[in-house]
Structure formats: structure tokens, C-alpha cells
Tab-separated table of C-alpha atoms in Angstrom:
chain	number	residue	atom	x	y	z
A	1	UNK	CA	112.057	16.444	-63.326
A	2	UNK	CA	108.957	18.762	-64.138
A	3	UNK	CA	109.575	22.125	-62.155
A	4	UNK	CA	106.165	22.787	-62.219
A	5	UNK	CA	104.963	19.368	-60.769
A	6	UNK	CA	103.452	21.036	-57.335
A	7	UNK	CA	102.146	23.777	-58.430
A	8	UNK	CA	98.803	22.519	-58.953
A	9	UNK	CA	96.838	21.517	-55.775
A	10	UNK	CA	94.456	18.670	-55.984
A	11	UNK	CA	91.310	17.909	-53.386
A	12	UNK	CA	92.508	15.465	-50.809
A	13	UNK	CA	92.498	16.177	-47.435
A	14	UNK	CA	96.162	15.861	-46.776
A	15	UNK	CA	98.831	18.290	-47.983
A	16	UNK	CA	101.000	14.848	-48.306
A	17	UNK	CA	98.451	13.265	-50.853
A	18	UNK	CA	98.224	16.209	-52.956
A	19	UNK	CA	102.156	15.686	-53.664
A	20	UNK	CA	101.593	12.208	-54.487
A	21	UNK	CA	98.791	13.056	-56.671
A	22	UNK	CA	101.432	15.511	-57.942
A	23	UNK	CA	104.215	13.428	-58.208
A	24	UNK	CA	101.949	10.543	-59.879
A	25	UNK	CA	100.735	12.767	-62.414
A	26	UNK	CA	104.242	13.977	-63.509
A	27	UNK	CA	105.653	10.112	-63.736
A	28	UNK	CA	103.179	9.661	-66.090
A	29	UNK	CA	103.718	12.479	-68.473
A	30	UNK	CA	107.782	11.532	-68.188
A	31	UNK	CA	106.710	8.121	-68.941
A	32	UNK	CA	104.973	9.194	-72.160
A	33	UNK	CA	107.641	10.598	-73.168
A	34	UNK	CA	110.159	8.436	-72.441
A	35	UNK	CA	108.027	5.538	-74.245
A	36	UNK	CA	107.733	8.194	-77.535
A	37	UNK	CA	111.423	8.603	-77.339
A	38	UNK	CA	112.102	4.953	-77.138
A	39	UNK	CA	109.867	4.272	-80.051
A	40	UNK	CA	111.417	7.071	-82.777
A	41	UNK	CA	114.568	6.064	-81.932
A	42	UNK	CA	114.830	2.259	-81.099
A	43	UNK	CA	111.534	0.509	-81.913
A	44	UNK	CA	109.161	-1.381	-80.145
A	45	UNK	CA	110.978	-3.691	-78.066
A	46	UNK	CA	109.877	-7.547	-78.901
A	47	UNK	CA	107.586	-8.514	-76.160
A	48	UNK	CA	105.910	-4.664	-77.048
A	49	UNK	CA	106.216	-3.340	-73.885
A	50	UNK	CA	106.657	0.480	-73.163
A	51	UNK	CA	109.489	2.090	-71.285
A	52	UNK	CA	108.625	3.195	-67.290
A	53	UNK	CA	110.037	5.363	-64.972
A	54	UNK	CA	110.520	3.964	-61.199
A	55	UNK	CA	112.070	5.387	-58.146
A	56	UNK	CA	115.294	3.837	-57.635
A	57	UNK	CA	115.978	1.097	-55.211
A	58	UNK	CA	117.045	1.482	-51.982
A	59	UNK	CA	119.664	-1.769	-53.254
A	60	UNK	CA	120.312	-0.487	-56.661
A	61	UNK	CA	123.074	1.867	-55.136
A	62	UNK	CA	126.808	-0.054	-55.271
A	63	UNK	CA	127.853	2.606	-52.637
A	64	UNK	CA	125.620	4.224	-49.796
A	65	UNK	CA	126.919	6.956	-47.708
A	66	UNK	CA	123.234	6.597	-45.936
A	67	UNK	CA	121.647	3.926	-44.006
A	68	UNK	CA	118.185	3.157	-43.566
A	69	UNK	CA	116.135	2.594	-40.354
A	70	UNK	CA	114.052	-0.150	-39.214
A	71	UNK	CA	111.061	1.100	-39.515
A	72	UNK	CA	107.836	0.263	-41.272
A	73	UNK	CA	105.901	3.225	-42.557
A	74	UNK	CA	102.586	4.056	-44.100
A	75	UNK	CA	103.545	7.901	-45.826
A	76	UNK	CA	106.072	9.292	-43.142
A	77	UNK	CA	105.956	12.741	-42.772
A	78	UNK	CA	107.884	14.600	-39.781
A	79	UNK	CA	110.683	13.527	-38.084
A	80	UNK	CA	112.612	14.553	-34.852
A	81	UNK	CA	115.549	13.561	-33.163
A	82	UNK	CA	116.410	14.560	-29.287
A	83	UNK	CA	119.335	14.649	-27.204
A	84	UNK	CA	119.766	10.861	-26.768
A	85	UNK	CA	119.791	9.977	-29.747
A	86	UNK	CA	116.248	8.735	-29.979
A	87	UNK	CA	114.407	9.204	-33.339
A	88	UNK	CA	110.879	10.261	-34.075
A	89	UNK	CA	109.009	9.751	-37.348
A	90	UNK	CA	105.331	10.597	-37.916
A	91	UNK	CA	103.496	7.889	-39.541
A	92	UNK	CA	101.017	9.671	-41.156
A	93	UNK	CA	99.568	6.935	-42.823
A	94	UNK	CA	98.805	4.841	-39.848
A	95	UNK	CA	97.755	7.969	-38.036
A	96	UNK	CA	100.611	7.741	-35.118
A	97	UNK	CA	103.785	8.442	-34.146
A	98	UNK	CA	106.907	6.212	-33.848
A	99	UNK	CA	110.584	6.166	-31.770
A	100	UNK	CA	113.181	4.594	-32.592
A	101	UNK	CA	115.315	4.347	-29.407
A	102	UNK	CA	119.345	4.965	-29.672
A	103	UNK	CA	121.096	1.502	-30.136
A	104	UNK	CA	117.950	-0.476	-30.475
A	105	UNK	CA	116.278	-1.656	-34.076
A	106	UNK	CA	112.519	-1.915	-32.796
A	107	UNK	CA	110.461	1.027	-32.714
A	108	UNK	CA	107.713	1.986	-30.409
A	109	UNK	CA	104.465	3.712	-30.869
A	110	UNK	CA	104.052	6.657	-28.615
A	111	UNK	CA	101.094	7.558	-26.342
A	112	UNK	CA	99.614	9.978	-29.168
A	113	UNK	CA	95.527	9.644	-29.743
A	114	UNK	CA	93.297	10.565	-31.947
A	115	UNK	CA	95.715	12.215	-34.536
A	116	UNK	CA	94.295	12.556	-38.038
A	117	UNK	CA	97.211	12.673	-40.771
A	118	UNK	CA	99.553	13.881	-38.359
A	119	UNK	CA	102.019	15.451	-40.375
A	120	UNK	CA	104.946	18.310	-38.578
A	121	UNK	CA	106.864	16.909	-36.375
A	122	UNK	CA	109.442	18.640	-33.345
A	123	UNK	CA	111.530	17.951	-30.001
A	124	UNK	CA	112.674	20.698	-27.789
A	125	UNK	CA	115.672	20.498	-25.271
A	126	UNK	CA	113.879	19.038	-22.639
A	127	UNK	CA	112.731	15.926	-25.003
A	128	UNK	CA	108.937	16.916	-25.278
A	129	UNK	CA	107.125	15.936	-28.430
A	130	UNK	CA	105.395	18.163	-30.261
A	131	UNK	CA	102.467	17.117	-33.233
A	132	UNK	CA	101.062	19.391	-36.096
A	133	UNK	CA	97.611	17.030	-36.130
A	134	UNK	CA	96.500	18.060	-39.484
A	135	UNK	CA	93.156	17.410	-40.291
A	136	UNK	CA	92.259	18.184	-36.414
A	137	UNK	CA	93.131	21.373	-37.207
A	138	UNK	CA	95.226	21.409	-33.759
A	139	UNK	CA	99.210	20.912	-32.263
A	140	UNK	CA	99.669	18.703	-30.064
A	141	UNK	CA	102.572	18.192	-27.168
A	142	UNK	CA	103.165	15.441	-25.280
A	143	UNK	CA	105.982	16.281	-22.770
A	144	UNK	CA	108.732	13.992	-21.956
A	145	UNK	CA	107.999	10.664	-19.702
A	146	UNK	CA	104.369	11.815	-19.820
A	147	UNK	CA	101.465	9.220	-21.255
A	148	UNK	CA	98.997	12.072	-22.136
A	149	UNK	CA	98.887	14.552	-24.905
A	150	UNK	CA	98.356	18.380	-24.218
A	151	UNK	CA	96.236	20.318	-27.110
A	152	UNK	CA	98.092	24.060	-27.580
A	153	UNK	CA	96.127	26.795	-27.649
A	154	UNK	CA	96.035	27.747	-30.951
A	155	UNK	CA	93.118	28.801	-32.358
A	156	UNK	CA	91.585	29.423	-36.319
A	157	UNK	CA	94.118	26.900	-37.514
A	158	UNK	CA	92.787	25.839	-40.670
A	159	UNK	CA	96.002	23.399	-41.919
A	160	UNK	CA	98.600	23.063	-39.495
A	161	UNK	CA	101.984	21.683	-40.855
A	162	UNK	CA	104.980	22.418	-39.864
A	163	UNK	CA	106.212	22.874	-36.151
A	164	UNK	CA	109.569	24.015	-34.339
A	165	UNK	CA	110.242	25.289	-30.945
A	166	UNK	CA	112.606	27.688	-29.643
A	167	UNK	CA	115.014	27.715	-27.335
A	168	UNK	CA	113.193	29.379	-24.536
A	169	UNK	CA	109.855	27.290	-25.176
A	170	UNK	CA	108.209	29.313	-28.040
A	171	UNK	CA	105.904	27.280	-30.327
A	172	UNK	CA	105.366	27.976	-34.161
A	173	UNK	CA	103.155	26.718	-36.536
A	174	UNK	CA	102.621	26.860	-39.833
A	175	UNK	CA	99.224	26.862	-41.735
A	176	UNK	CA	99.317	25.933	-45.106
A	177	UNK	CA	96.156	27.304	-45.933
A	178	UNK	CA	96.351	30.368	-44.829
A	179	UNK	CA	100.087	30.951	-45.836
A	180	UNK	CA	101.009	32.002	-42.683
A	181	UNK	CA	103.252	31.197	-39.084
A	182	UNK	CA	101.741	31.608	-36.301
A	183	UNK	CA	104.084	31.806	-32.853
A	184	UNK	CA	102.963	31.072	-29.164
A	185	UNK	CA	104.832	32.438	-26.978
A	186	UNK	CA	106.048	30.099	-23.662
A	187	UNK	CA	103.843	30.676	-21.520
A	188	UNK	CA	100.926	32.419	-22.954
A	189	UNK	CA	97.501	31.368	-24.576
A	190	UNK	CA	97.528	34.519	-27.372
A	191	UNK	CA	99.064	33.371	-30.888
A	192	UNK	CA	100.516	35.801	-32.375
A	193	UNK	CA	101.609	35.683	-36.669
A	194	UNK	CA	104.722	35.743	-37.196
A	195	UNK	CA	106.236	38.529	-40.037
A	196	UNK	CA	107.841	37.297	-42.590
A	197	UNK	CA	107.599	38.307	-46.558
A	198	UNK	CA	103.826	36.946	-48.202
A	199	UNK	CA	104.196	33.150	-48.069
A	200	UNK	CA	103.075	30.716	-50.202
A	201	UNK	CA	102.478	27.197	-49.082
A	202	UNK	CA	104.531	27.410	-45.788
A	203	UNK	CA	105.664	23.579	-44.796
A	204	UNK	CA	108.447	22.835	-42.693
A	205	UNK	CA	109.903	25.226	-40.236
A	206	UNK	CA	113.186	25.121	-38.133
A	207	UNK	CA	114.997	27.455	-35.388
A	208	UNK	CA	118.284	27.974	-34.747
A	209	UNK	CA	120.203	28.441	-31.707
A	210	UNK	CA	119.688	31.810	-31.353
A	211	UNK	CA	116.348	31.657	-31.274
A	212	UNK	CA	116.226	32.619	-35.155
A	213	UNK	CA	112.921	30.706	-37.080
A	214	UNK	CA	113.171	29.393	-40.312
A	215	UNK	CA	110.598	28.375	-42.594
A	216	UNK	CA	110.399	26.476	-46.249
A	217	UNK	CA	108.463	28.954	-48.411
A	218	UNK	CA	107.383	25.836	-51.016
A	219	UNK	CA	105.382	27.589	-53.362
A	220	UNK	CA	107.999	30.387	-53.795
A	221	UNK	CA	111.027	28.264	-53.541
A	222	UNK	CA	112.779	29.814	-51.370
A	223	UNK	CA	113.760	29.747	-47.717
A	224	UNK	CA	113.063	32.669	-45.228
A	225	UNK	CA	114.767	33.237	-41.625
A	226	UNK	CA	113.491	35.966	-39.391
A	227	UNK	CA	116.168	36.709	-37.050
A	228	UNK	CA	115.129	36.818	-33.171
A	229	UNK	CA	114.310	39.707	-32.076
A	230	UNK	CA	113.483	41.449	-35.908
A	231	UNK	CA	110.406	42.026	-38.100
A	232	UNK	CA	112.448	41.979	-41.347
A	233	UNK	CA	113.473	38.051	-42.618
A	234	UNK	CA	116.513	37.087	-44.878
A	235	UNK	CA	115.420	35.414	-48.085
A	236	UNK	CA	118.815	32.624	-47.749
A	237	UNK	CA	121.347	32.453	-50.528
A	238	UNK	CA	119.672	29.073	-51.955
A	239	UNK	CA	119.381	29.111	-55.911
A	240	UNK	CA	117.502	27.093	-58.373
A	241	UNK	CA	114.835	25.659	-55.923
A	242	UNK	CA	111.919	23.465	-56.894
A	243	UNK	CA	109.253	23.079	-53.668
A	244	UNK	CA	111.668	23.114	-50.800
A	245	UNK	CA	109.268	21.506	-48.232
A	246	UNK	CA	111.069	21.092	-44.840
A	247	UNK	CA	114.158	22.863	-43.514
A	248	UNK	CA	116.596	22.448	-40.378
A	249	UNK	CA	119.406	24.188	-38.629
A	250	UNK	CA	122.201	21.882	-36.431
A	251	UNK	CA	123.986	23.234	-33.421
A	252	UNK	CA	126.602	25.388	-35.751
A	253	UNK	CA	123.738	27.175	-37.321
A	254	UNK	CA	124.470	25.508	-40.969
A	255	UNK	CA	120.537	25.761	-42.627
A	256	UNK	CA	119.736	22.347	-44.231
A	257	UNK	CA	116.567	22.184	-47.271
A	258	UNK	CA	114.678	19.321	-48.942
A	259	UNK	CA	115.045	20.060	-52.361
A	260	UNK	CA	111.819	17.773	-52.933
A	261	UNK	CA	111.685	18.561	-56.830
A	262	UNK	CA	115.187	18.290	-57.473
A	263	UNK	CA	115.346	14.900	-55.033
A	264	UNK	CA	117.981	16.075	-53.124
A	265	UNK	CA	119.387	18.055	-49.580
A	266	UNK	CA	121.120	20.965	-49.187
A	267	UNK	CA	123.206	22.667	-46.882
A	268	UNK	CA	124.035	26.271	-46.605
A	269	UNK	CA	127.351	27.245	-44.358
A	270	UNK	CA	126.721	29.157	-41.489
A	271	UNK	CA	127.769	33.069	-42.157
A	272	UNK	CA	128.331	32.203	-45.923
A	273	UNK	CA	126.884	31.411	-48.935
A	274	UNK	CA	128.240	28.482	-50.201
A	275	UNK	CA	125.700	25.842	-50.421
A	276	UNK	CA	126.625	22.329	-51.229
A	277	UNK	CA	124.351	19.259	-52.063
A	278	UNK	CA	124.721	16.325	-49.004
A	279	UNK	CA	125.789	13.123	-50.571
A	280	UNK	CA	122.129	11.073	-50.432
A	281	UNK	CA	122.081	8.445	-52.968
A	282	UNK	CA	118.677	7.762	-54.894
A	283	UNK	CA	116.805	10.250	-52.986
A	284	UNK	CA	113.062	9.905	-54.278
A	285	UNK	CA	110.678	12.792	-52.704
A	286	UNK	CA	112.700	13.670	-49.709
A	287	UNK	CA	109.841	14.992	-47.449
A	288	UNK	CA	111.052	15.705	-43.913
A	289	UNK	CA	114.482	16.406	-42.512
A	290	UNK	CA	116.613	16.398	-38.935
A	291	UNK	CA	120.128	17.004	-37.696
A	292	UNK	CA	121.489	16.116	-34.287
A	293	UNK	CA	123.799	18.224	-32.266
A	294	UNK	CA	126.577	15.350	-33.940
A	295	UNK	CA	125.786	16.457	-37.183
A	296	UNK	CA	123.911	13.233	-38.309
A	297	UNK	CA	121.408	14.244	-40.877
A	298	UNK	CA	118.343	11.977	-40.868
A	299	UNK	CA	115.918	12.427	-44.401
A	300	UNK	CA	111.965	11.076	-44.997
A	301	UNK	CA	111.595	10.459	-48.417
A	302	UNK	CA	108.375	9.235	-50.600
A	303	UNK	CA	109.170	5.386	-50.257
A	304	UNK	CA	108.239	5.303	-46.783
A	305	UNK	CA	112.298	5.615	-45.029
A	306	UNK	CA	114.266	7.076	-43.013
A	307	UNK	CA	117.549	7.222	-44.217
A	308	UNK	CA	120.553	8.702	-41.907
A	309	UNK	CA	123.528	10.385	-43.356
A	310	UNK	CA	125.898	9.959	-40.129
A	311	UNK	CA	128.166	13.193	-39.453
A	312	UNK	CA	131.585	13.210	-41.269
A	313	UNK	CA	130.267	12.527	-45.118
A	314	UNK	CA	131.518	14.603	-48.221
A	315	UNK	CA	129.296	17.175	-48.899
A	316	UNK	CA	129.505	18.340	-52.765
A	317	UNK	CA	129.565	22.513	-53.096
A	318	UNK	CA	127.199	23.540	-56.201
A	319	UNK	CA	128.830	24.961	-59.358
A	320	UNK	CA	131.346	22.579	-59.036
């Protein structure tokens, strides 16, 4: 794939259609190629059609490790899982947000309104829902069992996109635009930014169980953690990079990436650095990522699914 196929930043208003004007644009100059190629060295095929490049089938795999979920999606972006096993996607698209209860195959829209390209997605302990409503330039939460929405008090947002919450009920945001993480504390109506190295194009964000935050630095393909407690973040052990957009930590601390670029997940070991690749098959895009306190790894990718990797797969160290 082009390494360089997000670096340049188109005009729509959502961060998600600028990839896909992106990833369009880079299809086609593969496809060029691919149809020169096919020319020099075979020919013009009879009919004089040109060679195209596709994103796999979800079928075309003999063997999945993954499955997919029933849902029906419009550009997914975020999605969450909480403590029963429910699962949250945000269809950005369609401009709401979707569960999927545990054991059932119908999902349900949830009492969300007014969202415009919803996009960051997160669910704390207690099962509240929490929103990064893009283009409203606002975060949203809707606690758990509750039918209305609560608007944060964050303020100056310009691009909200990613979201995670804390252990102890601290909120962070990040805002694309202005390459920065903003925290608000449980509690309190003052923001405060969070310190970590210059960012460029901040997406996804995670925290871990010690109350350490996470966040996918895209645009310098890398992955930060600030450590609780710290002004000083860890750039993590994670090598040849190409737009990691969202990231997430499980229960053990293990750090997971979407590799969007490279179309695949990673996972680095807690306390080491040996990072393998998770055994996704066809991955096209991946876009947003979740882990359960099982281990279950569930994956958004660019043809509208949500694919689960249950706990127990093969995971594949690099280098090997």
C-alpha cells in the first residue's frame, strides 16, 4: 500500500471522508499501475478490459478466525463494548448510534439526538455511553438506563474525535484540529490539555487500568501513553507504522493499534516489547477497535463491519 496515502487532507467535513477520499485516490494510482504492469507483461486481455484492485470479500477467506456482526452500517466509526457483553458501534453515516445486545442478532438504536457524524466512541465501568459528536463540535454522555443525552462541558472544541474514560470518571478528548487531548476531570467543568509530545492528527484514544491514557498519534505513526500521575509520555515500542488511527488496552494492560495503512491490528505485550500482528483475515481500512475484559477483540473496518476476533486466537509475533 502507499505509505503516504493520508498524509494529504482533503475538504470534507468529516475526518472519516477525508480517508476515503484518501484511500480512493490511492486505489486508483495502484490500479494504474497494476493495469500498466498487466499490459507490458501479458497483453490486453480479449474482452480489453483493465486490471482493478478491490477490497477482499468478507467470503473470499477459506478460513476465518473472525466473525462478523449483524449489523447494517452506513461508515462505522467508534465502537465500545461494556461489561455484559453488549456492543456499541457508531453509525456515522446514519448519524446514530447502535447496540448490539449479548446473545441477540438485532441491534437497537440508542436514545442519541441530534449527532452530526458522530465519530469516537467509549463505555466506562458503570455502562454509560459516551459520543465524540463531531461536526457539533461537542461530547456527548448518555448514562446507563437513561433516555436523555448529557452535553460535557468542554469548551473551544473545534474537531472532537476520539474519547476514553478513566477509571475514576475522567473524560478525554481528542481534537483533531487542534492536535491536542483535552481531559475533564470527574467532577469538574474546567478542561484541562493533556501533555503529551506535539501531536499530529490525534484519533483514537484508550486508558488502561491504571488510569494510564493512550492515544494514536496518526500523523506521526506512532502511539503515545502518559502514565497516571506523570507529565512525560512513552512513545510504545511499535515499528513500521502507517496512520495508526484508534488504539485500546484490555484488562492485562496489553496496548492494541489499527494499523489502518498496513490493514492490519497489533498487539503489544504488557511490560515488553514484543508486538505481534492479531490474526484478522482481509482486513480492509480497519478504523475503530475494542477488547473486553475476555480478551475478545472487536475491529471496524472500511466496508461497513464489525468483525470479532473471540479471545484464544494465534497471534503472529513480527520478525518472524
Amino acid at each position: 500500500m502507499d505509505t503516504g496515502k493520508f498524509e494529504a487532507r482533503a475538504q470534507p467535513k468529516s475526518s472519516r471522508n477525508r480517508l476515503i477520499l484518501a484511500i480512493a485516490g490511492a486505489v486508483l494510482v495502484i490500479v494504474a499501475i497494476i493495469a500498466v504492469t498487466g499490459y507490458l507483461v501479458f497483453g490486453r486481455t480479449s474482452s480489453g478490459q483493465t486490471a482493478s484492485k478491490q477490497a477482499a470479500s468478507p467470503s473470499a477467506a477459506a478460513a476465518r478466525s473472525e466473525a462478523v456482526l449483524p449489523f447494517s452500517l452506513k461508515d462505522p466509526e467508534g465502537v465500545g463494548v461494556d461489561r455484559a457483553g453488549n456492543v456499541y458501534v457508531v453509525d456515522s453515516g446514519d448519524q446514530r448510534v447502535l447496540q448490539l445486545p449479548a446473545g441477540s442478532s438485532t441491534p437497537t438504536e440508542m436514545p442519541f439526538t441530534g449527532l452530526n457524524n458522530p465519530a469516537g466512541l467509549a463505555v466506562d465501568n458503570n455502562g454509560s455511553l459516551y459520543v465524540a459528536d463531531q461536526d457539533n463540535k461537542r461530547v456527548l454522555k448518555l448514562p446507563a438506563g437513561a433516555k436523555t443525552q448529557i452535553e460535557l462541558p468542554f469548551t473551544g472544541l473545534t474537531e472532537p474525535h476520539g474519547v476514553t474514560v478513566d477509571s475514576t470518571g475522567n473524560v478525554y478528548v481528542s481534537d483533531l484540529k487542534n492536535n491536542q487531548v483535552l481531559e475533564l476531570p470527574a467532577a469538574s467543568n474546567t478542561q484541562v490539555v493533556v501533555p503529551f509530545t506535539p501531536l499530529n492528527q490525534p484519533y483514537g484514544l484508550a486508558a488502561d487500568s491504571a488510569d494510564g491514557v493512550y492515544v494514536a498519534d496518526a500523523g506521526n505513526n506512532r502511539v503515545q501513553k502518559l502514565p497516571a500521575g506523570t507529565t512525560t509520555p512513552v512513545i510504545l515500542p511499535f515499528t513500521g507504522l502507517n496512520f495508526p488511527n484508534t488504539v485500546a488496552v484490555d484488562r492485562g494492560n496489553n496496548v492494541y493499534v489499527t494499523d489502518l495503512n498496513n490493514d492490519r491490528v497489533l498487539k503489544l505485550t504488557a511490560g515488553s516489547n514484543t508486538v505481534s500482528q492479531l490474526p484478522f483475515t482481509g482486513l480492509f481500512a480497519p478504523y475503530g477497535i475494542a477488547v473486553t475484559d475476555q480478551g475478545d477483540v472487536y475491529v471496524v473496518d472500511f466496508r461497513n463491519q464489525v468483525l470479532k476476533m473471540p479471545a484464544g486466537y494465534q497471534a503472529t509475533p513480527l520478525g518472524r
